[in-house]
Coordinates of N, CA, C and O in Angstrom, one line a residue:
M1 N 41.7 -12.3 -78.9 CA 42.5 -12.6 -77.8 C 41.8 -13.2 -76.7 O 40.5 -13.5 -76.2
S2 N 42.7 -14.0 -76.3 CA 42.5 -15.6 -75.8 C 42.7 -15.0 -74.0 O 43.4 -14.5 -73.5
A3 N 41.9 -16.1 -72.8 CA 41.9 -16.3 -72.0 C 43.5 -16.1 -72.1 O 43.7 -15.9 -70.5
E4 N 44.4 -16.8 -72.1 CA 45.0 -17.0 -71.2 C 46.3 -15.9 -72.5 O 47.1 -15.6 -71.2
S5 N 46.7 -14.9 -73.1 CA 46.7 -14.2 -72.8 C 46.5 -12.7 -71.9 O 46.9 -11.7 -71.6
A6 N 45.4 -12.6 -71.4 CA 45.1 -12.0 -70.4 C 46.2 -11.8 -69.4 O 46.3 -12.2 -69.4
G7 N 45.9 -11.1 -69.3 CA 47.0 -10.0 -68.4 C 47.4 -10.2 -66.5 O 45.9 -10.5 -66.8
P8 N 48.0 -10.8 -66.0 CA 48.1 -10.8 -64.6 C 46.7 -9.1 -63.9 O 46.9 -8.3 -63.7
G9 N 46.2 -9.8 -63.1 CA 44.5 -9.1 -62.9 C 43.7 -8.1 -63.5 O 42.9 -7.7 -62.9
S10 N 44.0 -9.0 -64.5 CA 43.1 -8.0 -66.0 C 41.5 -9.9 -66.2 O 41.9 -10.5 -65.3
A11 N 40.4 -9.2 -66.3 CA 39.3 -10.0 -65.9 C 39.9 -10.5 -67.2 O 40.1 -10.9 -67.9
P12 N 39.4 -12.1 -66.7 CA 39.1 -13.8 -67.7 C 38.9 -13.6 -68.8 O 37.6 -12.5 -68.7
L13 N 38.7 -14.2 -70.2 CA 37.9 -13.9 -71.6 C 37.4 -15.0 -71.3 O 38.2 -16.5 -71.3
C14 N 36.9 -15.7 -72.2 CA 36.0 -16.0 -72.7 C 37.8 -17.4 -73.4 O 38.1 -16.2 -74.7
P15 N 37.9 -18.6 -73.4 CA 39.1 -19.2 -73.7 C 38.8 -19.8 -75.5 O 39.7 -19.6 -76.6
E16 N 37.3 -19.7 -76.2 CA 36.8 -20.0 -77.5 C 36.5 -18.9 -78.1 O 37.2 -18.9 -79.1
H17 N 36.2 -17.4 -78.1 CA 35.9 -16.2 -78.2 C 37.2 -15.3 -78.4 O 36.6 -13.9 -78.8
G18 N 37.3 -15.5 -76.7 CA 38.0 -14.1 -76.5 C 37.4 -13.5 -76.1 O 38.4 -12.2 -75.5
Q19 N 36.6 -13.2 -75.2 CA 35.4 -12.2 -75.1 C 35.9 -11.6 -73.9 O 35.8 -12.9 -73.0
A20 N 35.2 -10.8 -72.6 CA 35.0 -11.2 -72.1 C 33.3 -11.6 -71.2 O 32.9 -12.5 -71.5
L21 N 34.1 -12.3 -69.9 CA 32.3 -13.5 -69.7 C 31.8 -12.3 -68.5 O 31.3 -11.8 -67.6
S22 N 30.7 -11.8 -69.5 CA 29.9 -11.6 -68.4 C 28.8 -11.5 -68.4 O 27.3 -10.7 -68.2
W23 N 28.1 -12.8 -68.9 CA 26.7 -13.8 -68.8 C 27.3 -14.9 -67.8 O 28.7 -15.4 -67.8
F24 N 26.3 -15.2 -67.9 CA 26.2 -16.9 -66.8 C 25.1 -17.9 -67.1 O 24.6 -17.2 -67.3
C25 N 25.7 -18.5 -67.6 CA 24.7 -19.9 -67.1 C 23.8 -20.8 -67.0 O 25.1 -20.7 -66.3
C26 N 23.4 -20.3 -66.5 CA 22.2 -20.9 -65.1 C 22.2 -22.2 -65.6 O 22.6 -23.1 -64.9
S27 N 22.0 -23.2 -66.1 CA 22.2 -25.0 -66.7 C 23.4 -25.4 -66.7 O 23.5 -26.7 -66.1
E28 N 24.6 -24.9 -67.1 CA 25.8 -24.6 -67.1 C 27.2 -24.7 -65.5 O 27.6 -25.1 -65.4
R29 N 25.8 -22.8 -65.3 CA 26.7 -23.0 -63.5 C 28.1 -22.1 -64.1 O 28.4 -22.9 -63.7
R30 N 27.8 -22.0 -64.8 CA 29.5 -21.0 -65.4 C 29.3 -20.0 -66.3 O 28.4 -19.4 -67.2
P31 N 30.7 -19.2 -66.0 CA 30.6 -17.5 -66.8 C 30.6 -17.9 -68.3 O 31.3 -18.6 -68.8
V32 N 29.7 -16.7 -69.2 CA 30.1 -17.6 -70.5 C 29.9 -15.6 -71.2 O 30.2 -14.8 -70.5
C33 N 30.7 -16.0 -72.2 CA 30.4 -14.7 -72.8 C 29.4 -14.2 -74.3 O 28.3 -15.1 -74.1
A34 N 29.4 -13.3 -74.4 CA 28.1 -12.9 -75.8 C 28.1 -13.4 -76.5 O 27.0 -14.6 -77.4
A35 N 29.1 -14.2 -76.8 CA 29.4 -15.4 -78.0 C 28.4 -16.3 -78.1 O 27.4 -17.2 -79.2
C36 N 29.0 -16.7 -76.6 CA 28.5 -18.3 -75.7 C 26.7 -18.3 -75.6 O 26.5 -20.1 -76.0
A37 N 26.5 -17.3 -75.5 CA 25.2 -16.9 -75.2 C 23.8 -16.6 -76.5 O 22.8 -16.4 -76.0
G38 N 25.2 -16.0 -78.0 CA 23.8 -15.9 -78.7 C 23.6 -16.8 -79.3 O 24.0 -18.0 -79.0
L39 N 22.6 -17.0 -80.4 CA 22.6 -17.9 -81.6 C 22.4 -19.0 -81.6 O 23.2 -20.4 -81.7
G40 N 24.4 -18.7 -82.3 CA 25.3 -19.3 -82.2 C 25.8 -20.1 -81.6 O 27.0 -21.0 -82.1
G41 N 25.8 -19.8 -80.3 CA 27.0 -20.0 -79.5 C 26.1 -21.3 -78.7 O 25.8 -21.7 -79.0
R42 N 27.4 -22.0 -77.8 CA 27.3 -23.3 -76.9 C 26.0 -23.7 -76.1 O 25.7 -24.6 -75.7
C43 N 25.2 -21.8 -75.7 CA 25.1 -22.6 -74.7 C 23.2 -21.9 -75.5 O 22.6 -20.6 -74.1
R44 N 23.6 -21.6 -76.4 CA 22.1 -21.3 -76.5 C 20.6 -22.6 -76.8 O 21.2 -23.4 -76.4
G45 N 19.7 -22.3 -76.3 CA 18.5 -21.5 -75.3 C 19.1 -22.2 -74.2 O 17.7 -22.5 -73.3
H46 N 20.1 -22.0 -73.3 CA 20.1 -22.1 -71.6 C 19.4 -21.2 -71.7 O 19.1 -19.7 -71.7
R47 N 19.4 -21.1 -69.9 CA 19.0 -19.7 -68.9 C 20.3 -18.9 -68.8 O 21.3 -19.6 -68.4
I48 N 20.1 -18.0 -69.4 CA 21.2 -16.4 -69.3 C 21.2 -15.7 -68.2 O 19.8 -15.0 -69.2
R49 N 21.7 -15.4 -67.4 CA 21.5 -14.3 -67.1 C 22.7 -13.1 -67.0 O 24.1 -13.9 -67.3
R50 N 23.1 -12.3 -66.9 CA 23.8 -10.9 -66.7 C 25.1 -12.3 -65.0 O 24.3 -12.0 -64.6
A51 N 26.3 -11.7 -65.7 CA 27.0 -12.6 -64.5 C 27.1 -10.8 -63.3 O 27.3 -12.2 -62.6
E52 N 27.1 -9.9 -63.3 CA 26.8 -9.0 -62.2 C 25.9 -9.8 -61.7 O 26.1 -9.4 -60.2
E53 N 24.1 -10.3 -61.9 CA 23.8 -9.5 -61.9 C 23.3 -11.4 -60.5 O 22.8 -11.4 -59.2
R54 N 23.8 -12.3 -61.7 CA 24.5 -14.0 -60.0 C 25.4 -13.2 -59.7 O 25.6 -13.1 -58.2
A55 N 26.8 -12.3 -59.5 CA 26.9 -11.8 -58.4 C 27.2 -11.2 -57.3 O 26.9 -11.5 -56.5
E56 N 25.7 -10.3 -57.5 CA 24.6 -9.6 -56.3 C 24.1 -10.9 -55.4 O 23.8 -10.8 -54.6
E57 N 23.8 -11.5 -56.2 CA 23.0 -13.1 -56.2 C 23.5 -13.2 -55.0 O 23.5 -13.5 -54.0
L58 N 25.3 -13.6 -55.5 CA 25.8 -14.7 -54.4 C 26.4 -13.7 -53.2 O 26.6 -14.2 -52.1
R59 N 26.3 -12.4 -53.8 CA 27.2 -11.5 -52.4 C 26.0 -11.8 -51.9 O 26.1 -11.9 -50.0
N60 N 24.2 -11.4 -51.6 CA 23.3 -11.3 -51.1 C 23.3 -12.1 -50.4 O 23.1 -12.8 -48.7
K61 N 24.2 -14.3 -50.7 CA 23.2 -15.2 -50.6 C 24.4 -15.5 -49.1 O 24.2 -16.0 -47.8
I62 N 25.8 -15.1 -49.4 CA 26.8 -14.7 -48.8 C 26.3 -13.6 -47.1 O 26.8 -14.5 -46.1
V63 N 26.1 -12.5 -47.8 CA 25.6 -11.8 -46.6 C 25.0 -12.2 -45.3 O 25.5 -12.3 -44.4
D64 N 24.0 -12.2 -46.5 CA 22.9 -14.2 -45.2 C 23.8 -14.5 -44.2 O 23.4 -15.1 -43.1
Q65 N 24.0 -15.7 -45.5 CA 24.8 -16.7 -44.0 C 25.5 -16.2 -42.6 O 25.2 -16.4 -42.2
C66 N 26.6 -14.6 -43.7 CA 27.1 -14.5 -41.9 C 26.3 -13.7 -41.2 O 26.4 -13.9 -40.7
E67 N 25.1 -13.4 -41.5 CA 24.4 -12.6 -40.5 C 23.7 -14.5 -39.7 O 23.7 -14.0 -38.3
R68 N 23.0 -15.7 -40.6 CA 23.4 -16.3 -39.5 C 24.4 -16.5 -39.3 O 23.8 -17.8 -37.6
L69 N 24.9 -17.1 -39.5 CA 26.3 -17.0 -38.6 C 27.0 -16.8 -36.9 O 27.3 -16.9 -36.1
Q70 N 26.4 -15.0 -37.7 CA 27.2 -14.2 -36.5 C 25.1 -14.0 -35.5 O 26.0 -14.7 -34.5
F71 N 24.4 -14.0 -36.2 CA 23.2 -14.5 -34.9 C 23.7 -15.7 -33.5 O 22.9 -16.0 -33.3
H72 N 24.2 -16.5 -35.0 CA 24.2 -18.5 -34.3 C 26.0 -18.2 -32.8 O 25.8 -18.4 -31.8
S73 N 26.8 -17.2 -33.5 CA 27.9 -16.9 -32.6 C 27.4 -16.6 -31.2 O 27.7 -16.2 -30.1
A74 N 26.5 -15.1 -31.6 CA 25.8 -14.2 -30.6 C 25.2 -15.9 -29.2 O 25.3 -15.3 -28.0
S75 N 24.3 -16.1 -30.3 CA 23.6 -17.7 -29.3 C 25.0 -18.5 -28.8 O 24.7 -18.2 -27.1
I76 N 25.9 -18.6 -28.9 CA 26.6 -19.3 -28.3 C 27.4 -18.5 -26.7 O 27.6 -19.5 -26.3
A77 N 27.6 -17.1 -27.9 CA 28.0 -16.8 -27.0 C 27.1 -15.9 -25.6 O 28.1 -16.2 -24.8
R78 N 26.3 -16.0 -25.5 CA 25.3 -15.7 -24.8 C 25.1 -16.7 -23.6 O 24.9 -16.4 -22.0
Y79 N 24.8 -18.2 -24.2 CA 24.7 -19.5 -23.6 C 25.5 -19.6 -23.0 O 25.8 -20.0 -21.4
V80 N 27.2 -19.5 -23.1 CA 28.3 -20.3 -22.2 C 28.6 -18.6 -21.2 O 29.0 -18.7 -20.4
A81 N 27.9 -17.6 -21.6 CA 28.4 -16.7 -21.1 C 26.9 -16.6 -19.5 O 26.7 -15.8 -18.4
E82 N 25.7 -16.2 -19.8 CA 25.2 -16.3 -19.6 C 24.1 -17.8 -18.9 O 24.1 -18.3 -17.5
V83 N 23.9 -19.2 -19.4 CA 23.7 -20.2 -19.0 C 24.4 -20.5 -18.3 O 24.3 -21.4 -17.2
L84 N 25.9 -20.9 -19.2 CA 26.6 -22.1 -18.7 C 27.0 -21.8 -17.6 O 26.7 -22.6 -15.7
P85 N 27.3 -20.8 -16.8 CA 28.4 -20.1 -15.3 C 26.5 -20.6 -14.0 O 26.7 -21.3 -13.1
G86 N 25.4 -20.7 -14.8 CA 24.3 -21.5 -13.9 C 24.2 -22.9 -13.9 O 24.2 -23.0 -12.9
K87 N 24.1 -23.4 -15.2 CA 24.4 -24.7 -14.4 C 26.0 -25.3 -14.2 O 25.4 -26.1 -12.9
N88 N 27.0 -24.4 -14.5 CA 28.3 -24.2 -13.3 C 27.8 -24.8 -11.7 O 28.0 -25.4 -11.0
Q89 N 27.7 -23.2 -11.9 CA 26.6 -23.5 -10.2 C 25.7 -24.6 -9.4 O 26.0 -24.8 -8.4
R90 N 25.2 -25.1 -10.5 CA 23.5 -25.8 -9.5 C 24.7 -27.5 -9.7 O 24.8 -28.0 -8.6
A91 N 25.5 -27.5 -11.1 CA 26.4 -28.4 -10.6 C 27.3 -28.5 -9.4 O 28.1 -29.3 -8.7
V92 N 28.3 -27.5 -9.3 CA 28.9 -27.2 -8.2 C 27.9 -27.6 -6.4 O 28.3 -28.7 -5.5
S93 N 26.6 -26.8 -7.0 CA 26.0 -27.6 -5.6 C 25.5 -28.4 -5.6 O 25.0 -29.4 -4.2
T94 N 25.0 -29.2 -6.4 CA 24.5 -30.9 -5.9 C 25.9 -31.5 -6.5 O 25.1 -32.5 -5.0
A95 N 27.1 -30.9 -6.4 CA 28.1 -32.0 -6.0 C 28.0 -31.4 -4.8 O 28.7 -32.6 -3.4
S96 N 28.6 -30.8 -4.4 CA 28.7 -30.6 -2.3 C 28.0 -30.8 -1.9 O 27.8 -31.8 -0.9
A97 N 26.4 -30.8 -2.4 CA 25.1 -31.7 -1.3 C 25.6 -32.8 -1.2 O 25.7 -33.7 -0.5
A98 N 26.2 -33.8 -2.5 CA 25.8 -35.4 -2.4 C 27.7 -35.7 -1.7 O 26.6 -36.9 -0.7
R99 N 28.3 -34.5 -1.6 CA 29.1 -35.2 -1.3 C 28.7 -34.3 0.6 O 29.3 -35.6 1.3
E100 N 28.2 -33.6 1.0 CA 27.9 -33.4 3.1 C 27.4 -34.5 2.7 O 27.4 -35.1 3.8
L101 N 26.3 -35.3 2.3 CA 25.7 -36.3 2.2 C 26.6 -37.6 2.2 O 26.3 -38.5 3.3
V102 N 27.3 -38.2 2.1 CA 28.2 -39.4 1.7 C 28.8 -38.9 2.7 O 28.9 -40.2 3.5
I103 N 29.2 -37.6 3.0 CA 29.7 -38.0 4.3 C 29.2 -37.9 5.6 O 29.6 -38.5 6.7
Q104 N 27.9 -37.0 5.7 CA 26.9 -37.6 6.6 C 27.0 -38.9 7.0 O 27.0 -39.8 8.5
R105 N 26.2 -39.8 5.7 CA 26.5 -41.7 6.0 C 27.4 -41.9 6.7 O 27.4 -42.8 7.2
L106 N 28.5 -41.8 6.2 CA 30.0 -42.6 6.1 C 30.0 -42.4 7.7 O 30.6 -42.7 9.2
G107 N 29.7 -40.5 8.3 CA 29.8 -40.1 10.2 C 28.3 -40.8 10.8 O 29.4 -41.9 11.2
V108 N 27.7 -41.8 10.0 CA 26.9 -42.0 10.8 C 27.2 -43.9 10.7 O 27.2 -44.4 11.2
V109 N 27.8 -44.5 10.0 CA 28.3 -45.5 9.8 C 29.5 -45.8 10.7 O 29.6 -47.0 10.8
R110 N 29.9 -44.9 10.6 CA 31.7 -45.1 11.3 C 30.9 -45.2 12.6 O 31.6 -46.0 13.6
S111 N 30.0 -44.5 13.4 CA 29.8 -44.0 14.6 C 28.7 -45.0 14.9 O 29.3 -46.5 16.5
L112 N 28.5 -46.3 13.8 CA 27.2 -47.8 14.8 C 28.7 -48.6 14.6 O 28.6 -49.5 14.9
C113 N 29.9 -48.6 14.1 CA 30.9 -49.3 13.7 C 32.0 -49.8 15.4 O 31.7 -50.1 16.0
E114 N 31.8 -48.3 15.6 CA 32.1 -47.9 16.7 C 32.0 -48.1 17.6 O 32.3 -48.8 18.6
S115 N 30.9 -48.1 17.8 CA 29.7 -48.6 18.6 C 29.5 -50.3 19.4 O 29.6 -50.8 19.9
E116 N 29.5 -50.5 17.4 CA 29.6 -52.2 17.4 C 31.2 -52.9 18.6 O 31.1 -53.5 18.8
E117 N 31.6 -51.8 17.5 CA 33.4 -52.2 18.1 C 33.0 -51.7 19.7 O 34.0 -53.0 20.4
Q118 N 33.1 -51.0 19.7 CA 33.3 -51.6 21.6 C 32.3 -52.6 22.0 O 32.0 -52.6 23.4
R119 N 31.0 -51.9 22.1 CA 30.3 -53.5 22.2 C 31.1 -54.7 22.8 O 30.3 -55.6 23.6
L120 N 31.5 -55.1 21.0 CA 32.6 -56.2 21.2 C 33.3 -56.1 21.7 O 33.5 -57.8 22.2
L121 N 33.6 -55.4 22.2 CA 35.1 -55.9 22.3 C 34.8 -55.7 24.6 O 35.6 -56.3 25.3
E122 N 34.2 -54.7 24.7 CA 33.6 -55.4 26.4 C 32.5 -56.2 26.7 O 33.2 -57.3 27.8
Q123 N 31.9 -56.5 25.2 CA 31.5 -58.7 25.3 C 33.1 -59.6 25.7 O 33.1 -60.2 25.9
V124 N 33.7 -59.4 24.7 CA 35.6 -59.9 25.4 C 35.9 -59.8 25.6 O 36.2 -60.3 26.8
H125 N 36.4 -59.0 26.9 CA 36.7 -58.8 28.0 C 35.8 -59.0 28.5 O 36.3 -59.3 29.6
G126 N 34.9 -58.8 28.8 CA 34.0 -59.5 29.7 C 34.1 -60.9 29.8 O 34.2 -62.3 31.0
E127 N 34.3 -62.3 28.4 CA 33.6 -63.2 28.5 C 35.6 -63.2 28.8 O 36.4 -64.4 29.4
E128 N 37.1 -62.9 29.0 CA 37.6 -62.9 29.0 C 38.9 -62.4 31.3 O 38.9 -63.6 31.5
E129 N 37.1 -61.7 31.2 CA 37.5 -61.9 32.8 C 37.3 -62.6 33.4 O 37.7 -63.3 34.1
R130 N 36.1 -63.0 32.5 CA 35.1 -64.7 33.6 C 36.3 -65.7 33.5 O 35.6 -66.7 33.9
A131 N 36.7 -66.1 32.7 CA 37.7 -67.1 31.8 C 39.1 -67.0 32.8 O 38.7 -67.9 33.8
H132 N 39.4 -65.7 32.8 CA 40.4 -65.6 33.8 C 40.2 -65.7 35.5 O 41.4 -67.1 36.6
Q133 N 38.9 -65.6 35.8 CA 38.3 -66.1 37.1 C 37.8 -66.9 37.7 O 38.6 -66.8 38.7
S134 N 37.4 -67.8 37.0 CA 37.9 -69.2 36.5 C 39.0 -69.9 36.9 O 38.8 -71.0 37.5
I135 N 39.4 -69.9 35.9 CA 41.5 -70.2 36.3 C 41.7 -70.3 37.4 O 42.6 -71.1 38.4
L136 N 41.3 -68.8 38.5 CA 41.9 -68.7 39.7 C 41.4 -69.1 40.4 O 42.1 -69.5 41.4
T137 N 39.6 -68.9 40.7 CA 39.2 -69.8 41.4 C 39.6 -71.5 41.7 O 40.3 -72.9 42.6
Q138 N 40.4 -71.8 39.7 CA 40.0 -73.7 39.9 C 42.0 -73.7 39.9 O 42.1 -74.5 41.0
R139 N 42.9 -72.3 40.3 CA 43.7 -71.9 40.7 C 43.4 -73.0 42.1 O 45.0 -73.5 43.2
V140 N 43.3 -71.9 42.8 CA 43.2 -72.1 44.3 C 42.5 -73.6 44.7 O 44.1 -73.6 45.7
H141 N 41.4 -73.5 44.3 CA 41.2 -75.1 44.8 C 41.9 -76.3 44.8 O 41.5 -77.2 45.4
W142 N 42.6 -76.3 43.0 CA 43.5 -77.3 43.5 C 44.6 -77.1 44.3 O 45.1 -78.3 44.3
T143 N 45.1 -76.0 44.4 CA 46.6 -75.6 45.2 C 45.6 -76.0 46.5 O 46.9 -76.9 47.6
E144 N 44.6 -75.9 47.1 CA 44.3 -76.4 48.7 C 44.3 -77.9 48.7 O 44.5 -78.5 49.3
A145 N 43.8 -78.6 46.9 CA 43.3 -80.0 47.2 C 44.8 -80.5 47.4 O 45.0 -81.5 48.1
L146 N 46.2 -79.5 46.5 CA 46.9 -80.3 46.4 C 47.9 -80.8 48.0 O 48.5 -81.2 48.4
Q147 N 47.4 -79.0 49.3 CA 47.7 -78.9 50.1 C 47.7 -79.6 51.2 O 48.0 -81.4 51.9
K148 N 45.9 -80.8 50.6 CA 45.5 -81.7 51.7 C 46.2 -82.4 52.1 O 45.9 -83.6 52.7
L149 N 45.9 -83.7 50.4 CA 46.8 -84.4 49.8 C 48.5 -84.4 50.5 O 48.7 -86.2 50.7
N150 N 48.4 -83.8 50.3 CA 50.2 -83.6 50.6 C 50.4 -83.8 51.7 O 51.0 -84.9 52.8
A151 N 49.5 -83.3 53.2 CA 49.3 -83.3 54.6 C 48.9 -84.7 54.7 O 49.3 -85.4 56.0
I152 N 47.7 -85.0 53.7 CA 47.9 -86.4 54.3 C 48.4 -87.9 53.9 O 48.7 -88.8 55.1
R153 N 49.4 -87.3 53.3 CA 50.5 -88.1 52.6 C 51.4 -87.8 53.7 O 52.2 -89.4 54.3
T154 N 51.7 -87.1 54.3 CA 53.2 -87.1 54.9 C 52.5 -87.8 56.4 O 53.0 -88.0 57.1
S155 N 51.3 -87.2 56.7 CA 50.9 -88.6 58.2 C 51.3 -89.1 58.0 O 50.8 -90.3 59.2
L156 N 50.0 -90.0 56.7 CA 50.2 -91.5 56.8 C 52.1 -92.3 56.5 O 52.5 -92.8 57.3
V157 N 52.4 -91.2 56.2 CA 54.3 -91.7 55.8 C 54.1 -92.0 57.1 O 55.0 -92.9 57.9
G158 N 54.3 -90.5 58.2 CA 54.6 -90.6 59.0 C 54.5 -92.0 60.2 O 54.9 -91.8 60.8
M159 N 52.6 -92.2 60.6 CA 52.6 -93.4 60.8 C 53.2 -94.5 60.8 O 53.5 -96.0 60.9
L160 N 53.3 -95.4 59.0 CA 54.3 -95.5 58.1 C 55.4 -96.0 59.2 O 56.5 -97.1 59.8
T161 N 56.5 -95.0 59.5 CA 57.9 -94.9 60.1 C 57.3 -95.2 61.7 O 58.1 -96.0 61.8
H162 N 57.1 -94.3 62.1 CA 57.0 -94.6 63.2 C 55.9 -95.7 64.6 O 56.6 -96.4 65.9
L163 N 55.2 -96.5 64.2 CA 53.9 -96.9 64.2 C 54.7 -98.9 64.3 O 55.3 -98.9 62.9
D164 N 54.9 -99.0 65.5 CA 55.4 -100.7 65.0 C 53.6 -101.6 65.2 O 52.8 -100.4 64.6
D165 N 54.4 -103.0 64.8 CA 52.9 -103.4 63.5 C 51.4 -103.6 64.7 O 50.2 -103.4 63.5
L166 N 52.0 -103.9 65.5 CA 50.5 -104.5 66.6 C 49.9 -102.7 66.9 O 48.9 -102.2 66.5
Q167 N 50.6 -101.8 67.1 CA 50.1 -100.5 66.8 C 48.5 -99.5 65.6 O 48.6 -98.9 65.3
L168 N 49.9 -100.2 64.8 CA 49.1 -99.5 63.2 C 48.2 -100.6 62.7 O 47.1 -99.9 62.2
I169 N 47.8 -102.2 63.4 CA 46.8 -103.0 64.1 C 45.9 -102.2 64.1 O 44.0 -101.8 64.0
Q170 N 46.0 -101.8 65.4 CA 45.3 -100.7 66.6 C 45.1 -99.7 65.9 O 43.3 -99.2 66.3
K171 N 45.4 -98.6 65.5 CA 45.1 -97.7 64.9 C 44.4 -97.6 63.3 O 44.2 -96.4 62.1
E172 N 44.2 -99.0 62.5 CA 44.0 -98.4 61.7 C 42.7 -98.5 61.0 O 42.0 -97.3 59.9
Q173 N 41.8 -98.1 61.7 CA 40.0 -98.2 61.5 C 40.3 -96.2 61.7 O 40.0 -95.9 61.3
E174 N 41.2 -96.2 63.6 CA 41.4 -94.8 63.0 C 41.6 -93.9 61.8 O 41.1 -92.3 61.5
I175 N 42.1 -94.6 61.0 CA 44.1 -94.0 59.9 C 42.4 -94.2 58.7 O 43.0 -93.2 58.7
F176 N 41.7 -95.1 58.5 CA 41.2 -94.8 57.7 C 40.1 -93.9 57.5 O 39.1 -93.6 56.8
E177 N 39.1 -93.6 58.9 CA 38.5 -92.2 59.4 C 38.6 -91.8 59.7 O 38.1 -90.4 59.1
R178 N 39.7 -91.4 59.4 CA 40.7 -90.3 60.1 C 41.2 -88.8 59.2 O 40.3 -88.3 58.2
H179 N 42.2 -90.1 57.9 CA 42.2 -89.5 56.8 C 41.2 -90.2 55.0 O 41.1 -89.8 54.8
G180 N 41.4 -91.1 55.8 CA 40.1 -91.2 54.4 C 38.9 -90.2 54.6 O 38.9 -89.6 53.2
G181 N 38.0 -89.6 55.4 CA 37.1 -89.2 54.9 C 37.6 -87.5 55.5 O 37.1 -87.2 54.1
R182 N 39.1 -87.2 55.7 CA 39.6 -85.9 55.7 C 40.0 -85.6 53.9 O 40.0 -84.9 53.3
A183 N 40.2 -86.5 53.5 CA 40.2 -87.3 51.8 C 39.4 -87.0 51.0 O 39.3 -86.7 50.2
Y184 N 38.2 -87.5 51.6 CA 36.6 -87.5 50.9 C 35.9 -86.6 51.5 O 35.1 -87.1 51.2
R185 N 36.7 -85.6 52.2 CA 35.2 -84.5 52.3 C 34.3 -83.7 50.6 O 34.5 -83.8 50.1
R186 N 32.8 -83.9 52.0 CA 31.8 -83.9 50.2 C 32.2 -82.3 49.3 O 32.1 -82.4 48.5
E187 N 33.3 -81.3 50.1 CA 33.0 -79.8 49.3 C 34.4 -80.3 49.0 O 34.8 -79.5 47.9
D188 N 35.2 -81.6 48.6 CA 37.0 -80.8 48.8 C 35.7 -82.2 46.9 O 37.1 -82.9 45.9
R189 N 34.7 -83.0 46.6 CA 34.2 -84.6 45.7 C 34.0 -83.1 44.3 O 33.0 -83.2 44.1
Q190 N 35.6 -83.0 43.9 CA 34.8 -81.7 43.0 C 35.8 -83.0 41.4 O 37.0 -83.4 41.4
P191 N 35.8 -82.9 40.1 CA 36.2 -84.0 38.7 C 37.3 -83.0 39.2 O 37.6 -82.1 38.9
L192 N 37.8 -84.3 39.2 CA 39.6 -83.6 38.6 C 40.1 -83.2 37.2 O 39.1 -83.5 36.6
P193 N 41.3 -82.2 36.9 CA 41.5 -82.0 35.7 C 42.0 -82.5 34.9 O 42.0 -84.0 35.1
A194 N 41.4 -82.8 33.5 CA 41.6 -83.2 32.6 C 43.6 -83.9 32.0 O 43.9 -85.0 32.4
T195 N 44.3 -83.3 33.3 CA 45.1 -83.7 33.0 C 45.6 -84.5 34.0 O 46.8 -85.1 34.4
V196 N 44.8 -85.0 35.4 CA 44.9 -85.7 36.3 C 44.7 -87.2 35.6 O 44.9 -87.9 36.7
R197 N 43.7 -87.0 35.6 CA 42.6 -87.8 35.5 C 43.4 -88.7 34.5 O 44.0 -89.1 33.8

């Protein structure tokens, strides 16, 4: 009976001898029958063990592997349940502290910037006030100067209009002493604006 003739669910047989594969060849690492393991068989001289012993050895190895996997799984589960929450809490605390520090430093920077901004605005406002006051002072001064010059010119035009030649000659010294001195008093001797020069 060959291995091919074995029915479904029955133990496989040796394809060469049709016998049960009840032995294990350690050299070729495969199950063999008693004829293969015998003196005239193809595994003559090889290290042979009973198949059930080899199967038991494999079962023990699988059990050991399962136990190691279970132990490893338990370690991972314990790490996830006990260690990670602590790490997560430390990470949250560290991030929170870092956030507070950043907010605090930003507050300091913002305060300094606001103080500097206020100082600069006050400085600009002061310069603006000084410039405005200077312009007002100059406006008053030149307005008064224009009024004085207009008054002098009006007076001189009146003399030209109403004085005859003799009166004009007689009043020459008075005219230039009176009107010339009035036009160029010391307090009025300020430089003319650039647009007037």
